Short mmCIF file of C-alpha atoms and ligand atoms in Angstrom, two decimals:
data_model
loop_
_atom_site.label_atom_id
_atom_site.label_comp_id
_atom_site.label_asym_id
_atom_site.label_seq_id
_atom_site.Cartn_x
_atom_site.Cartn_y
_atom_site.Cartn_z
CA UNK A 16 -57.63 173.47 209.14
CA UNK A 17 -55.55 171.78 211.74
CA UNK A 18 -53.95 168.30 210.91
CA UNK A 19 -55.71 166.72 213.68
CA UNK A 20 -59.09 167.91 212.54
CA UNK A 21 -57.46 166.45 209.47
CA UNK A 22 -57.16 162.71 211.03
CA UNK A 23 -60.57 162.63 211.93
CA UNK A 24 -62.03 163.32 208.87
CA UNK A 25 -60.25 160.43 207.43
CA UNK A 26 -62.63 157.83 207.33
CA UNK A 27 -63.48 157.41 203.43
CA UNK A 28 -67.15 157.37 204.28
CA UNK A 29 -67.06 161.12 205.59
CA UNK A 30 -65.54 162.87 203.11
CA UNK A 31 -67.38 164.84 200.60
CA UNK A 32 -65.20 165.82 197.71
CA UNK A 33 -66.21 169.11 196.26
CA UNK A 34 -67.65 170.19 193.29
CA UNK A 35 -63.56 170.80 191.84
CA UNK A 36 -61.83 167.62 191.68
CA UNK A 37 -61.75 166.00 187.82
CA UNK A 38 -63.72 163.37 187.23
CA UNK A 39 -60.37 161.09 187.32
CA UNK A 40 -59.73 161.00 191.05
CA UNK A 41 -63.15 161.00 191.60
CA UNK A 42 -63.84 157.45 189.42
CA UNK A 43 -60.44 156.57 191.23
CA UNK A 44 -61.66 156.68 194.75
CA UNK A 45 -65.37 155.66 193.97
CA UNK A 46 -63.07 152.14 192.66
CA UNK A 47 -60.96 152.06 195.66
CA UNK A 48 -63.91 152.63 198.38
CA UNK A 49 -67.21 152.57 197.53
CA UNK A 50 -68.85 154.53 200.27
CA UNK A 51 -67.44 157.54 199.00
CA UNK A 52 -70.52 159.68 197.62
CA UNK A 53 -69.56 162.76 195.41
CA UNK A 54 -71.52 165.12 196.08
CA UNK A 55 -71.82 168.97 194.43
CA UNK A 56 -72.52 169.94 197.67
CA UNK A 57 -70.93 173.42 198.54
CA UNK A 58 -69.76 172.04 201.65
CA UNK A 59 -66.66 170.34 200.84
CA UNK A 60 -66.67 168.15 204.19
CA UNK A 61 -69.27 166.94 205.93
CA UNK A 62 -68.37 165.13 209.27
CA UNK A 63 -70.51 162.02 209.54
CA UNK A 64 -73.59 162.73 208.10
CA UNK A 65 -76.56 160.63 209.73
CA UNK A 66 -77.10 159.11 205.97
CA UNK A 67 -74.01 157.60 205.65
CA UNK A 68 -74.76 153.79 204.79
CA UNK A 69 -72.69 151.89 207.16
CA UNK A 70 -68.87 150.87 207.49
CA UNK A 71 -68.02 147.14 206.06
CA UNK A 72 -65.09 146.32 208.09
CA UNK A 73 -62.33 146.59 206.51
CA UNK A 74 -59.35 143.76 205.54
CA UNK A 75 -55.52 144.28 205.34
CA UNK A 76 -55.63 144.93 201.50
CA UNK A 77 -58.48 147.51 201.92
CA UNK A 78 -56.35 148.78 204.85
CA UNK A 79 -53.32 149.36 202.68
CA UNK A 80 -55.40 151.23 199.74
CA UNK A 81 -56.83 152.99 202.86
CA UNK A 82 -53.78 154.54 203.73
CA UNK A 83 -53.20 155.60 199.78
CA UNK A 84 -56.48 157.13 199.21
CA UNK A 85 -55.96 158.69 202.78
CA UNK A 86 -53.39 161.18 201.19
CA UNK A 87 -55.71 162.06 198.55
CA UNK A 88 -57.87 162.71 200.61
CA UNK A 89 -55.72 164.86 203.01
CA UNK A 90 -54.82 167.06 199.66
CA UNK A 91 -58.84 167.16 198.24
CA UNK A 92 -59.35 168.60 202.15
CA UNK A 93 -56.63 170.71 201.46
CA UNK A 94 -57.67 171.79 198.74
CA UNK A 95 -61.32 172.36 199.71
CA UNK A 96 -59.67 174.29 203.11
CA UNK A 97 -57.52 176.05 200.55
CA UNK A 98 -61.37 177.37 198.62
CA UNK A 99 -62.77 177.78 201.39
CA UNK A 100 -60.30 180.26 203.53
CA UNK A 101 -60.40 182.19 199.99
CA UNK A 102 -64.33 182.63 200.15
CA UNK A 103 -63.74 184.13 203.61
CA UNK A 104 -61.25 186.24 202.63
CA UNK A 105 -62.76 187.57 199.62
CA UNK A 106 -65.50 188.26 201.79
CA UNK A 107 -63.38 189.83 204.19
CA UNK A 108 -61.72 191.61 201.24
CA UNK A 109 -64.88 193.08 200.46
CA UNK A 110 -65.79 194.55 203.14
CA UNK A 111 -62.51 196.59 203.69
CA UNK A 112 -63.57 197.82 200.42
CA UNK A 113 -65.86 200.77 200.07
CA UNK A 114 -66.35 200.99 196.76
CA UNK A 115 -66.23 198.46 193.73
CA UNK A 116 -66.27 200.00 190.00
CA UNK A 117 -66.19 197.87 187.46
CA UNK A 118 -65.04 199.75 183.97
CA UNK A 119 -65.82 197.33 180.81
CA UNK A 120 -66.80 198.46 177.14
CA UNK A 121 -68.47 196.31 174.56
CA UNK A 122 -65.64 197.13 172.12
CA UNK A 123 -61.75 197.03 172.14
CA UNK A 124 -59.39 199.96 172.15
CA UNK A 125 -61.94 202.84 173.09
CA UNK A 126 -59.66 203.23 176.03
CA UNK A 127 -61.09 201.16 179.39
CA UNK A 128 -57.43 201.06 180.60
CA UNK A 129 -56.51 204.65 179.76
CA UNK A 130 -59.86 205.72 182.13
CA UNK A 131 -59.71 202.81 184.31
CA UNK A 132 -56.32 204.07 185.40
CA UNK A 133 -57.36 207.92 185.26
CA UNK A 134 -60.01 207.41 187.57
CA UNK A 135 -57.89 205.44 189.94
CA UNK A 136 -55.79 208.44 189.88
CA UNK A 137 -58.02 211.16 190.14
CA UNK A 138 -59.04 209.64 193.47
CA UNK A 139 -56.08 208.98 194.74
CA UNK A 140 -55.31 212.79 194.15
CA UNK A 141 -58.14 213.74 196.53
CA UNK A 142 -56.36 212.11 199.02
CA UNK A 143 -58.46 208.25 198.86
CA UNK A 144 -57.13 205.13 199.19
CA UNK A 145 -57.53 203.42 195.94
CA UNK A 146 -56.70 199.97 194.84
CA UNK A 147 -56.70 199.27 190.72
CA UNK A 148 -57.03 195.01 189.71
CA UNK A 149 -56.01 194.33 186.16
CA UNK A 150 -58.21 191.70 185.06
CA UNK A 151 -56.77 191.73 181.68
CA UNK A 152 -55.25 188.39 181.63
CA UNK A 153 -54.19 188.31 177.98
CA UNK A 154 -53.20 191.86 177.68
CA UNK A 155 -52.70 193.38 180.65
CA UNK A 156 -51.63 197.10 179.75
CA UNK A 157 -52.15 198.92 183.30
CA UNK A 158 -48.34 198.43 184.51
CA UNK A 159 -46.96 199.89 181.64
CA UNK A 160 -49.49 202.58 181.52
CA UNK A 161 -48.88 203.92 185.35
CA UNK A 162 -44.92 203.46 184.68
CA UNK A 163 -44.88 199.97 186.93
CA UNK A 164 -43.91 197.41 184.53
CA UNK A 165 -40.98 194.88 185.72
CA UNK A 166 -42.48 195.70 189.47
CA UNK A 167 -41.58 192.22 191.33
CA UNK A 168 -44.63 191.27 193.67
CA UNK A 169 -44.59 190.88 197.24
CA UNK A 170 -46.03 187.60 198.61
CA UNK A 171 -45.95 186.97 202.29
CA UNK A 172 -48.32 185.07 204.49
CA UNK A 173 -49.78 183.61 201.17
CA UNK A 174 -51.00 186.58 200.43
CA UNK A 175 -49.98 188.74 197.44
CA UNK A 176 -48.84 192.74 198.35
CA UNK A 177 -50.03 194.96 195.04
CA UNK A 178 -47.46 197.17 193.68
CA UNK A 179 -47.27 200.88 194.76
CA UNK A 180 -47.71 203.41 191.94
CA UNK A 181 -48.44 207.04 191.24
CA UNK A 182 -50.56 209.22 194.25
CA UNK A 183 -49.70 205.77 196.11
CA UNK A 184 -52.68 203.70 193.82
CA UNK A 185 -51.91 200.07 194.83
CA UNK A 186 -51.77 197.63 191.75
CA UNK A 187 -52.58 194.57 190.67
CA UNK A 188 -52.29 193.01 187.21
CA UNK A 189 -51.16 189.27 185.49
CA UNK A 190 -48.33 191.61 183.77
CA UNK A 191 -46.48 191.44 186.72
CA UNK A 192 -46.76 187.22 187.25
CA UNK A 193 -45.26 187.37 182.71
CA UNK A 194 -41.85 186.60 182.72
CA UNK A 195 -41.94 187.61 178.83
CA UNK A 196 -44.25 190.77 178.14
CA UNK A 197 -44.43 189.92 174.16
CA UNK A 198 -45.47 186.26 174.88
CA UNK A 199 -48.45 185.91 174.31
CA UNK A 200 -50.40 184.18 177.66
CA UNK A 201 -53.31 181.39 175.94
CA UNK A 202 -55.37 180.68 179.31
CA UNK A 203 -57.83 177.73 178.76
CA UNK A 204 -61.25 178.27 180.91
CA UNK A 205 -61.39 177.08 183.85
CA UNK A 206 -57.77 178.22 184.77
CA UNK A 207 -58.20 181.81 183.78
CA UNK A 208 -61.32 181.60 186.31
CA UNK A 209 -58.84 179.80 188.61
CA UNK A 210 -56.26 182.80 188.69
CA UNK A 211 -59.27 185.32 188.29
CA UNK A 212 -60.25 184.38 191.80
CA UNK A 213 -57.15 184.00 193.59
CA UNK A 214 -56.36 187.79 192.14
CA UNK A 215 -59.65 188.63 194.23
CA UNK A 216 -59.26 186.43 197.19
CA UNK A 217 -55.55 186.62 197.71
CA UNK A 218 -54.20 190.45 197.49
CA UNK A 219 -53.75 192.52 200.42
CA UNK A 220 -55.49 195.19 199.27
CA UNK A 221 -56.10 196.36 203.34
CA UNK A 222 -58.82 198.81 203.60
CA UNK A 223 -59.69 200.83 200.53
CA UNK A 224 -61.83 204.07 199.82
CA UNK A 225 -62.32 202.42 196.26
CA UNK A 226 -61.11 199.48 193.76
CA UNK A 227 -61.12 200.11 189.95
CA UNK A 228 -61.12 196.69 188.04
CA UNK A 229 -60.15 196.71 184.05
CA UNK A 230 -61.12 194.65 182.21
CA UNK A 231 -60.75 193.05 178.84
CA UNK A 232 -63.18 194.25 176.17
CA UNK A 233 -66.77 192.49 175.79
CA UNK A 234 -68.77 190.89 178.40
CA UNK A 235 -67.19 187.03 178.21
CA UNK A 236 -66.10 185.15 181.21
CA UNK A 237 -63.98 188.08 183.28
CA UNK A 238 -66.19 189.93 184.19
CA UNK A 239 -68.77 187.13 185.00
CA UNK A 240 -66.26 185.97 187.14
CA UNK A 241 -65.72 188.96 188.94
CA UNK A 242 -69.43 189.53 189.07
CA UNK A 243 -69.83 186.53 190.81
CA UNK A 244 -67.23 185.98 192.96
CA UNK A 245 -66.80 189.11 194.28
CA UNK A 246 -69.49 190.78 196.85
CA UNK A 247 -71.16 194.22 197.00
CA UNK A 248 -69.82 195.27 193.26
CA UNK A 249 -70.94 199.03 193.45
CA UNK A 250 -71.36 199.15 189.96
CA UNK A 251 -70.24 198.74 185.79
CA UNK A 252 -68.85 201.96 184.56
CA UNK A 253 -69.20 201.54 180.45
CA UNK A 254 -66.62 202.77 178.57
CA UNK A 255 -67.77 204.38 174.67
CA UNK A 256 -66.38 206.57 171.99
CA UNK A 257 -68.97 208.49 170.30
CA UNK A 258 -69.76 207.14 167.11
CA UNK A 259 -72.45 204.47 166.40
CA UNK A 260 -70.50 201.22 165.90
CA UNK A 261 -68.86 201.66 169.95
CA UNK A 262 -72.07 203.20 170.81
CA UNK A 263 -74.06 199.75 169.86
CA UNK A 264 -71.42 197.65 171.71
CA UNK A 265 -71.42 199.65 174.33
CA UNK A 266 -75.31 198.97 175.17
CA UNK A 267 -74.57 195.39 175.29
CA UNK A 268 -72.44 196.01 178.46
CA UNK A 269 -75.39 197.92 179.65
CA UNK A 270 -76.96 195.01 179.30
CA UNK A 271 -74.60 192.87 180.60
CA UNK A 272 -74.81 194.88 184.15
CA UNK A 273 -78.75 194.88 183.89
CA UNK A 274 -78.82 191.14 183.53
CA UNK A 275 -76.48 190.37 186.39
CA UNK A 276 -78.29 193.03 188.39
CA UNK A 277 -75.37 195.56 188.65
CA UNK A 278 -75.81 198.82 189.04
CA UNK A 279 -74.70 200.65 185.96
CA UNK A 280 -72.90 204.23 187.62
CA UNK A 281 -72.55 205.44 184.25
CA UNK A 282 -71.57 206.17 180.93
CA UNK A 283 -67.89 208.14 179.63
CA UNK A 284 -67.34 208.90 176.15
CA UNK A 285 -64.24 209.14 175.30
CA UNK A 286 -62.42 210.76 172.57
CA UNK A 287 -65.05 213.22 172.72
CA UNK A 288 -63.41 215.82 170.88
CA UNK A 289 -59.97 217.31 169.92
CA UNK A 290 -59.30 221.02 170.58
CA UNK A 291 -56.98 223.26 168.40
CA UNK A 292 -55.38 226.25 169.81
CA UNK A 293 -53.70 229.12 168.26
CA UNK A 294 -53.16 232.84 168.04
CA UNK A 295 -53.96 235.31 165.38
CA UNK A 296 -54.61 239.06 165.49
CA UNK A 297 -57.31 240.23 168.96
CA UNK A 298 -60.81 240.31 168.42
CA UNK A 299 -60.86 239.46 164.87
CA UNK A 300 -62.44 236.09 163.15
CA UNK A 301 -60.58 233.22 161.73
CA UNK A 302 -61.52 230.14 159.68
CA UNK A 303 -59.94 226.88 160.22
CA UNK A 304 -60.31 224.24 157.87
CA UNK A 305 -61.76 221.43 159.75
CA UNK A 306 -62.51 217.42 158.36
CA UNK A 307 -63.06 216.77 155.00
CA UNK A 308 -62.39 220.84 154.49
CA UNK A 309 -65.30 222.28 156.47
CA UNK A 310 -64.63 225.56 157.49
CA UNK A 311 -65.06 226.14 161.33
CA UNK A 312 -65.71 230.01 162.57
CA UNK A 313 -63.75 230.96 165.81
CA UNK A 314 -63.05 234.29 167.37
CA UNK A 315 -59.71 235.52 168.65
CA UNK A 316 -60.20 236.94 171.98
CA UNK A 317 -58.64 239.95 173.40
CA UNK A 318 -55.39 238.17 174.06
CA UNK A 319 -55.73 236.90 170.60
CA UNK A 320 -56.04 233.08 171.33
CA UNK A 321 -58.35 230.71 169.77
CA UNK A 322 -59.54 227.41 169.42
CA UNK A 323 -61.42 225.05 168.29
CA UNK A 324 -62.70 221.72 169.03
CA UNK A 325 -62.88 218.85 166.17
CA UNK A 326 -65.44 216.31 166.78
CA UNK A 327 -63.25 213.40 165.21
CA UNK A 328 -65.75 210.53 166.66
CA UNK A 329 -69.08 212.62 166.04
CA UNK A 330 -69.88 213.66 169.00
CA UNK A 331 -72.40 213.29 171.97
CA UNK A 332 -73.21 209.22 171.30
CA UNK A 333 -72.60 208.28 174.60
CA UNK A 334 -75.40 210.74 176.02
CA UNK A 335 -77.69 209.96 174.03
CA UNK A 336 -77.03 206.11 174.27
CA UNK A 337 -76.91 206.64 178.31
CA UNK A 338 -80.18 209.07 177.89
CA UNK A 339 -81.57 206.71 175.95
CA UNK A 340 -81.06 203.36 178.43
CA UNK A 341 -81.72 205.50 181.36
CA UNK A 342 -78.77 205.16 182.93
CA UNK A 343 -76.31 208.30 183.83
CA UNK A 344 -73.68 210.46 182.08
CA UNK A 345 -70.75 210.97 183.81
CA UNK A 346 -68.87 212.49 181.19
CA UNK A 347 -67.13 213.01 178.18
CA UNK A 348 -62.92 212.95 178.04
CA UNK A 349 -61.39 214.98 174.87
CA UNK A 350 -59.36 213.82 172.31
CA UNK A 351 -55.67 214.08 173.43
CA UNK A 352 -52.81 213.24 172.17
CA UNK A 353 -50.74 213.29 175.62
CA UNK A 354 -52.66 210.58 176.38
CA UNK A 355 -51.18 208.01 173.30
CA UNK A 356 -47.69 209.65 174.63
CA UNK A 357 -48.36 208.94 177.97
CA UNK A 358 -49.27 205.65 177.55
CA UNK A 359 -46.48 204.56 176.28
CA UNK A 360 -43.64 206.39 178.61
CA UNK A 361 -45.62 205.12 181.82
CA UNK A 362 -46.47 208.50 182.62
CA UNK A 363 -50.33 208.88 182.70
CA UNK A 364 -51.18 212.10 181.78
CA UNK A 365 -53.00 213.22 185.24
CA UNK A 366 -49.53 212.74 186.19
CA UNK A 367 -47.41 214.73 183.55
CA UNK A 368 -50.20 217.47 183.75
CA UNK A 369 -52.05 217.35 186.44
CA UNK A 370 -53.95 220.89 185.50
CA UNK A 371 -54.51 219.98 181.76
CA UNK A 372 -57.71 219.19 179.61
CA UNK A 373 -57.42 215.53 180.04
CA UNK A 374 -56.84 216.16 184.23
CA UNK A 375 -59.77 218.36 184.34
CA UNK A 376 -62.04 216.43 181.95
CA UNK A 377 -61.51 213.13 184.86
CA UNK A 378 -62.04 215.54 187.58
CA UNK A 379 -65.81 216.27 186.38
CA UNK A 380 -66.40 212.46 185.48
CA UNK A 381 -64.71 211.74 189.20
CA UNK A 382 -67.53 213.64 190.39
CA UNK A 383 -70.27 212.46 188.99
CA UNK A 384 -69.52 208.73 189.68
CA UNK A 385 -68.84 209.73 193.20
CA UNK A 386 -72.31 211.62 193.30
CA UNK A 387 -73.64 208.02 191.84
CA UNK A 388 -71.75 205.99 194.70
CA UNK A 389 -72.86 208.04 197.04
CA UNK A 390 -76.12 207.84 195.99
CA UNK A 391 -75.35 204.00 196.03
CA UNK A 392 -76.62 203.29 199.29
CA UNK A 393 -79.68 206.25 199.09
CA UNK A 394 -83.17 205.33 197.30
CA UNK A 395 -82.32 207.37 194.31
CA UNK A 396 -79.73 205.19 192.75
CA UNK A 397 -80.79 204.09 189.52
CA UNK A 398 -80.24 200.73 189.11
CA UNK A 399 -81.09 199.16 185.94
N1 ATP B 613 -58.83 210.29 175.23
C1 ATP B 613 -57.87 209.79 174.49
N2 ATP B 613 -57.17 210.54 173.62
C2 ATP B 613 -56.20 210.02 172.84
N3 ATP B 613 -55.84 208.74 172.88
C3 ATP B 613 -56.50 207.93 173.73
C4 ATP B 613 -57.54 208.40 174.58
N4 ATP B 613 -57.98 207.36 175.30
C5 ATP B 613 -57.26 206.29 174.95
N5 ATP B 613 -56.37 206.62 174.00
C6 ATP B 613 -55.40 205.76 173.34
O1 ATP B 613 -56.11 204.74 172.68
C7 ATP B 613 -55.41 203.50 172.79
C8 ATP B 613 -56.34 202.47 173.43
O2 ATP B 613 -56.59 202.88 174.75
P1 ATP B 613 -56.75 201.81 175.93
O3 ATP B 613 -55.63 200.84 175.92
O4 ATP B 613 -57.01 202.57 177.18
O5 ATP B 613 -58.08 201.11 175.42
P2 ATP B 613 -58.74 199.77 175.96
O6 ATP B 613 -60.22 199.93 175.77
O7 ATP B 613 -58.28 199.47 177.33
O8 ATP B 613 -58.15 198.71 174.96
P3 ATP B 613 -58.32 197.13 175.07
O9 ATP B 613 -59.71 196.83 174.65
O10 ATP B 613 -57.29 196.60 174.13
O11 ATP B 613 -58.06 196.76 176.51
C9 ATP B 613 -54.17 203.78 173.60
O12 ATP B 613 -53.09 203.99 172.74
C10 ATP B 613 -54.48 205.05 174.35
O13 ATP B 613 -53.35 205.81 174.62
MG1 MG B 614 -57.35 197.74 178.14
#
């Protein structure tokens, strides 16, 4: 928006405000010139509408508050320019993006971040271009996670560059706007919305093969936001650990994608399962002593290695949960203590062992979502 187009706009009786500005400065100018209609129109300006009641003409005191209201005016139009050029470039946005995954859980701590981040890595391996957003406002653990914490962001043109990190996944998370990690960050409403949407609208994410979004846990105002403001999601991947009390949380995000319309791509469980290995004499049996003192039966094999795998979580919950919505399995991910480590250092454990369990395991689940985004745009997609 041009200052000229500005000018002309100014007359009081032409100026919608839009549906943003508190109802303070809107009681202020409705005092100071009465042919100002509010208005929860979308537009946010409307040039001389063929409703308008007509001008009174105006006398030097009315002239003066003119002027005054003029500028607050000029910033509402900024302000509704400001909205606006962010709806365009969120739509913009999305279509230099091909894919949108959306990773949420019902409950906290079954480890959205650890996959969020393992499936933006596992794509990025075969060569994509993947983008991961960190919606996480209150606890955003992704920087620390991928070994990017303290990263300074780039802002140029008004626009906000993400943050390089492993296999060249570009990041974006609040962690990096904290000046004080251990403080805690108390958004109220409407501005955690507010910085929501200028995360989507005003990165430079540039074209992307895919974007993984993290979110907090439950199905609150995030991802709503998200859901809403951002086009063409692709889909809700739902994060579970096998036993019942994740498993029932877990259908509410299920739900949650059903009742916004989303496709749901899938289900992971996580923590699946936690294999022992060890060595004993070739081809002979060996008992381990598994939870609560149940002994497990394994084989050595001709090399003499064994192992076992402890179902600490129960296991299969999340394909039966998935079986039993009808929406897919992608997969479970085992038990692995690399992962806690990894966590911590910054080194994600795709990254520190690119060939192990844990790099494998997000290989298969890759897979299958990709089979399910694929399928996104075919008549098969199941979409729930
Ligand atoms: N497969 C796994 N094996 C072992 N530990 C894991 C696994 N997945 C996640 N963890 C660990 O569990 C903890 C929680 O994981 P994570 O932070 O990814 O969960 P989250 O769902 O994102 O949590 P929040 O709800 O707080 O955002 C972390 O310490 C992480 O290292
Ligand atoms: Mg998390």
């Amino acid at each position: 928006m041009d200052e000229n187009h500005a000018d002309t706009t100014s007359s009081m009786s032409s100026v919608h405000p839009t549906s943003e500005p508190t109802a303070h400065r809107a009681r202020a100018q409705v005092e100071r010139a009465p042919s100002i209609r509010p208005t929860m129109s979308d537009s946010p300006i409307s040039h001389h509408s063929g409703d308008k009641p007509p001008e009174k003409p105006q006398d030097d005191e009315a002239a003066g508050a003119d002027a005054a209201s003029t500028e607050e005016q000029k910033a509402q139009m900024e302000q509704a320019y400001a909205q606006m050029r962010r709806k365009l470039r969120i739509t913009q946005l999305a279509e230099g993006i091909k894919h949108k995954v959306m990773v949420l859980s019902g409950k906290g701590g079954v480890g959205k971040t650890t996959v969020a981040t393992g499936l933006a890595l596992s794509l990025a391996r075969q060569g994509l271009s993947v983008g991961l957003m960190d919606i996480d406002i209150t606890g955003p653990n992704v920087p620390k996670m991928l070994g990017v914490s303290g990263a300074e962001l780039h802002v140029e043109e008004g626009q906000i560059h993400p943050v390089p990190g492993p296999h060249g996944v570009k990041i974006i998370s609040m962690a990096f706007l904290l000046e004080d990690e251990d403080a805690p960050v108390i958004w109220r409403g409407p501005i955690k919305l507010g910085a929501i949407q200028q995360f989507i609208g005003d990165v430079a994410w540039g074209e992307l093969d895919a974007l993984i979004i993290d979110f907090p846990p439950g199905t609150s105002d995030e991802p709503l936001t998200v859901a809403q403001s951002l086009p063409n999601i692709s889909g809700v991947v739902v994060v579970t650990t096998p036993q019942d009390v994740a498993l029932l949380d877990s259908r509410k995000s299920i739900n949650f994608a059903k009742t916004l319309k989303l496709p749901c791509l899938g289900v992971i469980e996580n923590m699946a399962g936690y294999t022992l290995r060890g060595r004993g004499e070739p081809n002979t049996s060996i008992s381990v002593d598994g939870p609560e003192g149940t002994p497990i039966e394994t084989e050595c094999d001709a090399d003499g290695n064994w192992q076992v795998t402890l179902d600490l979580f129960k296991f299969g919950g999340g394909e039966s949960a998935a079986e039993e919505l009808g929406v897919p399995f992608l997969g479970r991910l085992p038990f692995d203590p690399g992962i806690v480590r990894g966590g911590d250092d910054g080194v994600h454990r795709i990254v520190a062992d690119p060939d192990g369990d844990s790099a494998k395991a997000f290989e298969i689940v890759v897979k299958n979502l990709q089979a399910q985004l694929t399928e996104d745009s075919g008549p098969s997609l199941k979409i729930i």
